[in-house]
mmCIF file of C-alpha atoms in Angstrom:
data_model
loop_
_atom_site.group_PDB
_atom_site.id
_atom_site.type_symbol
_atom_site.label_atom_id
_atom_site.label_comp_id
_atom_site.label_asym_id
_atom_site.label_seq_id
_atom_site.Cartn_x
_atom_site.Cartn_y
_atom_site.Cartn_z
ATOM 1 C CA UNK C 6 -32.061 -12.688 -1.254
ATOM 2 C CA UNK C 7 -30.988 -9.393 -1.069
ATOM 3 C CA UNK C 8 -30.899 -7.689 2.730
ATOM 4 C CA UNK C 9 -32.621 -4.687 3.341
ATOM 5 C CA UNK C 10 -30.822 -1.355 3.116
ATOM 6 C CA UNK C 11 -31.236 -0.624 7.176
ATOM 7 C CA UNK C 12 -29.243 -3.682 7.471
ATOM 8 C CA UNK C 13 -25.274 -2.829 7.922
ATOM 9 C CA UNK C 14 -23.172 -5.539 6.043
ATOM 10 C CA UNK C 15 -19.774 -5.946 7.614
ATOM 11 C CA UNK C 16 -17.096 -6.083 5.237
ATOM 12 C CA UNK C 17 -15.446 -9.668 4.584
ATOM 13 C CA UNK C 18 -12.622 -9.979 7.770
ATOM 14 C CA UNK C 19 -11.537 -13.057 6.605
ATOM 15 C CA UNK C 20 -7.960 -11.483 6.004
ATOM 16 C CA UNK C 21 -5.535 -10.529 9.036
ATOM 17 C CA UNK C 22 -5.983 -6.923 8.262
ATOM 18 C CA UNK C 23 -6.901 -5.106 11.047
ATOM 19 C CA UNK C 24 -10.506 -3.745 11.443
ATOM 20 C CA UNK C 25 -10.991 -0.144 12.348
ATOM 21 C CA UNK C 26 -13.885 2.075 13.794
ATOM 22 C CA UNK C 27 -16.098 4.248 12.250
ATOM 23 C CA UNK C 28 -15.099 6.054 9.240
ATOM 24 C CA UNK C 29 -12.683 9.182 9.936
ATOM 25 C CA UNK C 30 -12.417 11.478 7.312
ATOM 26 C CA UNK C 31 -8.995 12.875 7.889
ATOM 27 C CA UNK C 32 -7.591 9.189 8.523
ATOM 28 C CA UNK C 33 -8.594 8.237 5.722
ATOM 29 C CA UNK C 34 -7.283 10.855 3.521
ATOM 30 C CA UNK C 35 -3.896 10.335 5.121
ATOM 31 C CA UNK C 36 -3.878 6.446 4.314
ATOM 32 C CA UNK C 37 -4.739 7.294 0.782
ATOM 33 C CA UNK C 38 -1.641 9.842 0.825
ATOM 34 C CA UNK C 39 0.484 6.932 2.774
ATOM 35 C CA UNK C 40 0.056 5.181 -0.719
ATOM 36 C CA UNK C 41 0.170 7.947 -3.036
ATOM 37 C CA UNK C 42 3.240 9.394 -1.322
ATOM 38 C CA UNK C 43 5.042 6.131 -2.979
ATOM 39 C CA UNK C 44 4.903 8.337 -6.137
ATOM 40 C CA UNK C 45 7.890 10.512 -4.627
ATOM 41 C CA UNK C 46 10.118 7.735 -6.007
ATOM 42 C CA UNK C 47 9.704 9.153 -10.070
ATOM 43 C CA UNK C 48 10.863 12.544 -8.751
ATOM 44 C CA UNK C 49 13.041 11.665 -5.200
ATOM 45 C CA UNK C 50 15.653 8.874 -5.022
ATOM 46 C CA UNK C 51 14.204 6.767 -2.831
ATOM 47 C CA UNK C 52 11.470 8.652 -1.778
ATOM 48 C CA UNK C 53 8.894 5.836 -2.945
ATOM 49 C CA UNK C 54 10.288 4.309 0.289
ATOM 50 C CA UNK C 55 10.595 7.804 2.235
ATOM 51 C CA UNK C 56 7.043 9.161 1.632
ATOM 52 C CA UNK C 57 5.230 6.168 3.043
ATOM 53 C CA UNK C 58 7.775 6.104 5.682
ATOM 54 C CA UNK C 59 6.997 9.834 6.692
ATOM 55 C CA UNK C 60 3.454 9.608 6.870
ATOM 56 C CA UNK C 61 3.466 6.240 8.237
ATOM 57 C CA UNK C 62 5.221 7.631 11.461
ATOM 58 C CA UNK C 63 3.767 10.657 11.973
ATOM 59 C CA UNK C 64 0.245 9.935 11.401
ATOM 60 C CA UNK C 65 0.443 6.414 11.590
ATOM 61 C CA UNK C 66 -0.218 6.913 15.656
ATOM 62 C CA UNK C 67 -3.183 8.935 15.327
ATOM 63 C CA UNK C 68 -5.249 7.258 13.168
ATOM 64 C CA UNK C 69 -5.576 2.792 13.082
ATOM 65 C CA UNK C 70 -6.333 2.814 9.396
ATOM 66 C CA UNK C 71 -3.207 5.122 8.467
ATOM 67 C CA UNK C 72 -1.195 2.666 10.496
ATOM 68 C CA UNK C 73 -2.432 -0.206 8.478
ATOM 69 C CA UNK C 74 -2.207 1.397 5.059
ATOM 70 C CA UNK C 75 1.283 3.099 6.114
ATOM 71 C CA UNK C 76 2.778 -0.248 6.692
ATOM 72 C CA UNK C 77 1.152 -1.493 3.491
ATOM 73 C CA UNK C 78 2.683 0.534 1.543
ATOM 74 C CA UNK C 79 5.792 0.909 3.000
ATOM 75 C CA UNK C 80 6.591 -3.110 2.849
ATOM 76 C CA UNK C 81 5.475 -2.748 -0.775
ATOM 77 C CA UNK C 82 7.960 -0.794 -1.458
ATOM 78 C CA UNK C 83 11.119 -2.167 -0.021
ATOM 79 C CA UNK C 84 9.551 -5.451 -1.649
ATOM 80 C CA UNK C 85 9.870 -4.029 -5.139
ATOM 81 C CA UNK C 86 13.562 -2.003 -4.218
ATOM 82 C CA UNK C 87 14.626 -5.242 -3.019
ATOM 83 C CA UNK C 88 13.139 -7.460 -6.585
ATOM 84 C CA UNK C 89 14.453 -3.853 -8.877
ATOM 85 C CA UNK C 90 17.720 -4.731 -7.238
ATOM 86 C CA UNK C 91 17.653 -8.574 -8.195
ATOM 87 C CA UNK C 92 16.402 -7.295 -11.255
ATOM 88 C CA UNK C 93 19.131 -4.883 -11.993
ATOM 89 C CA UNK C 94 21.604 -8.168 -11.453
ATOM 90 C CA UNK C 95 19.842 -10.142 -13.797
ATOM 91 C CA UNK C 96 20.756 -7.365 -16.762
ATOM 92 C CA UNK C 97 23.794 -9.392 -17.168
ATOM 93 C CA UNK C 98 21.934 -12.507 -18.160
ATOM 94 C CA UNK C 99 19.602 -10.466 -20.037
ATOM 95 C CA UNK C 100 16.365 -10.544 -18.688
ATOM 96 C CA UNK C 101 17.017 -7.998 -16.208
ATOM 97 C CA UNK C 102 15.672 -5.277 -18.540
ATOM 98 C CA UNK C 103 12.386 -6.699 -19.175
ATOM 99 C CA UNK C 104 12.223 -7.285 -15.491
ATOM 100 C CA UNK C 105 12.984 -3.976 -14.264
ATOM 101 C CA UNK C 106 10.118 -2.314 -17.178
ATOM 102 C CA UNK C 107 7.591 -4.948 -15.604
ATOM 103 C CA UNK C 108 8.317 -4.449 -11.465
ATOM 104 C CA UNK C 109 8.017 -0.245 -12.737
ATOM 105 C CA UNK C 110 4.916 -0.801 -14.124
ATOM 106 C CA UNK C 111 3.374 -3.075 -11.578
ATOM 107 C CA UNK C 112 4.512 -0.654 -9.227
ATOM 108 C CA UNK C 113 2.497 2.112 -10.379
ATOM 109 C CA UNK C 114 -0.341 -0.004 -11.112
ATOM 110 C CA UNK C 115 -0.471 -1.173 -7.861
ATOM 111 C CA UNK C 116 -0.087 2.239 -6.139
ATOM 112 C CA UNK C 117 -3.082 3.348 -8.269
ATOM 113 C CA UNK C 118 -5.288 0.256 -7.245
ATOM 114 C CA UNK C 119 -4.554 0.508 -4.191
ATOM 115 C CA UNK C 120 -5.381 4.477 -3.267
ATOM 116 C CA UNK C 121 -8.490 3.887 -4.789
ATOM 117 C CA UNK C 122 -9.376 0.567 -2.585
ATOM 118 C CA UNK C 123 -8.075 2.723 0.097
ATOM 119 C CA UNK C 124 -10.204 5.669 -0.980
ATOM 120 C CA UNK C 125 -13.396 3.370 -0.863
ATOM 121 C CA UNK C 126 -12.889 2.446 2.985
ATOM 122 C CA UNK C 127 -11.547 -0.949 2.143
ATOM 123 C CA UNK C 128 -8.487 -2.686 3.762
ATOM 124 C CA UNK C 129 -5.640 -3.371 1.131
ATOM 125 C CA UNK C 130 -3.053 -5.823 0.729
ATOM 126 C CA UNK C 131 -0.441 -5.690 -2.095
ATOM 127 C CA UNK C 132 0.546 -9.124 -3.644
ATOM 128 C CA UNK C 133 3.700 -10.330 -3.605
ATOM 129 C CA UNK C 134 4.654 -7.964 -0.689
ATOM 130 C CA UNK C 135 7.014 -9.420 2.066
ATOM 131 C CA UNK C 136 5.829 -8.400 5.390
ATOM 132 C CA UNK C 137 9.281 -6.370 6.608
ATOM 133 C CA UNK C 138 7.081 -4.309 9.218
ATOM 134 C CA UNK C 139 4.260 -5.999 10.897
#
């Protein structure tokens, strides 16, 4: 049974994600760029933890979803600095290299996937992300 289209379907809340108002243009541009900004990492050191961090506080205020999607991010990526540096150990014992090409690539997967859930007004969580900032 399908419902009819003046019927609003709430999105599933089943997840501890916070919910936010109506759609905001602006905030959600800036929690697309609090993911994106991740990216700063292939050109800054560290700045795939300092772009999230920078939007994250100054817009993260302003706007509930930004908030959400700044902390998101941001705990994503000290997750993956912290398993890159566990990774880097592991050289010695020589799976450390395969380990370090998989984490990169997740991490740009998951940066994509994300900006575009983000982009589509839904609430993200990245797996395998341990939840530094709540």
């Amino acid at each position: 049974m399908r419902p009819d289209k003046d019927i609003e379907l709430h999105p599933d809340t089943s997840n501890d994600a916070p919910t936010y108002g109506p759609p905001d243009p602006a905030g959600d541009n800036w929690a697309m760029a609090a993911h994106l900004s991740a990216l700063c990492g292939y050109f800054l050191p560290f700045g795939h933890v300092l772009g999230p961090l920078a939007v994250w506080l100054f817009k993260g205020r302003q706007f509930l979803q930004v908030d959400h999607h700044g902390k998101e991010a941001l705990n994503f990526q000290l997750s993956i600095t912290l398993y890159l540096l566990i990774s880097m150990i592991l050289i010695v014992v020589g799976i450390g290299v395969l380990l370090v090409i998989a984490l990169s690539l997740f991490d740009l997967v998951m940066i994509l996937v994300a900006t575009i859930k983000t982009r589509s007004g839904e609430k993200f969580r990245y797996p395998i992300s341990i939840r530094f900032i709540k």
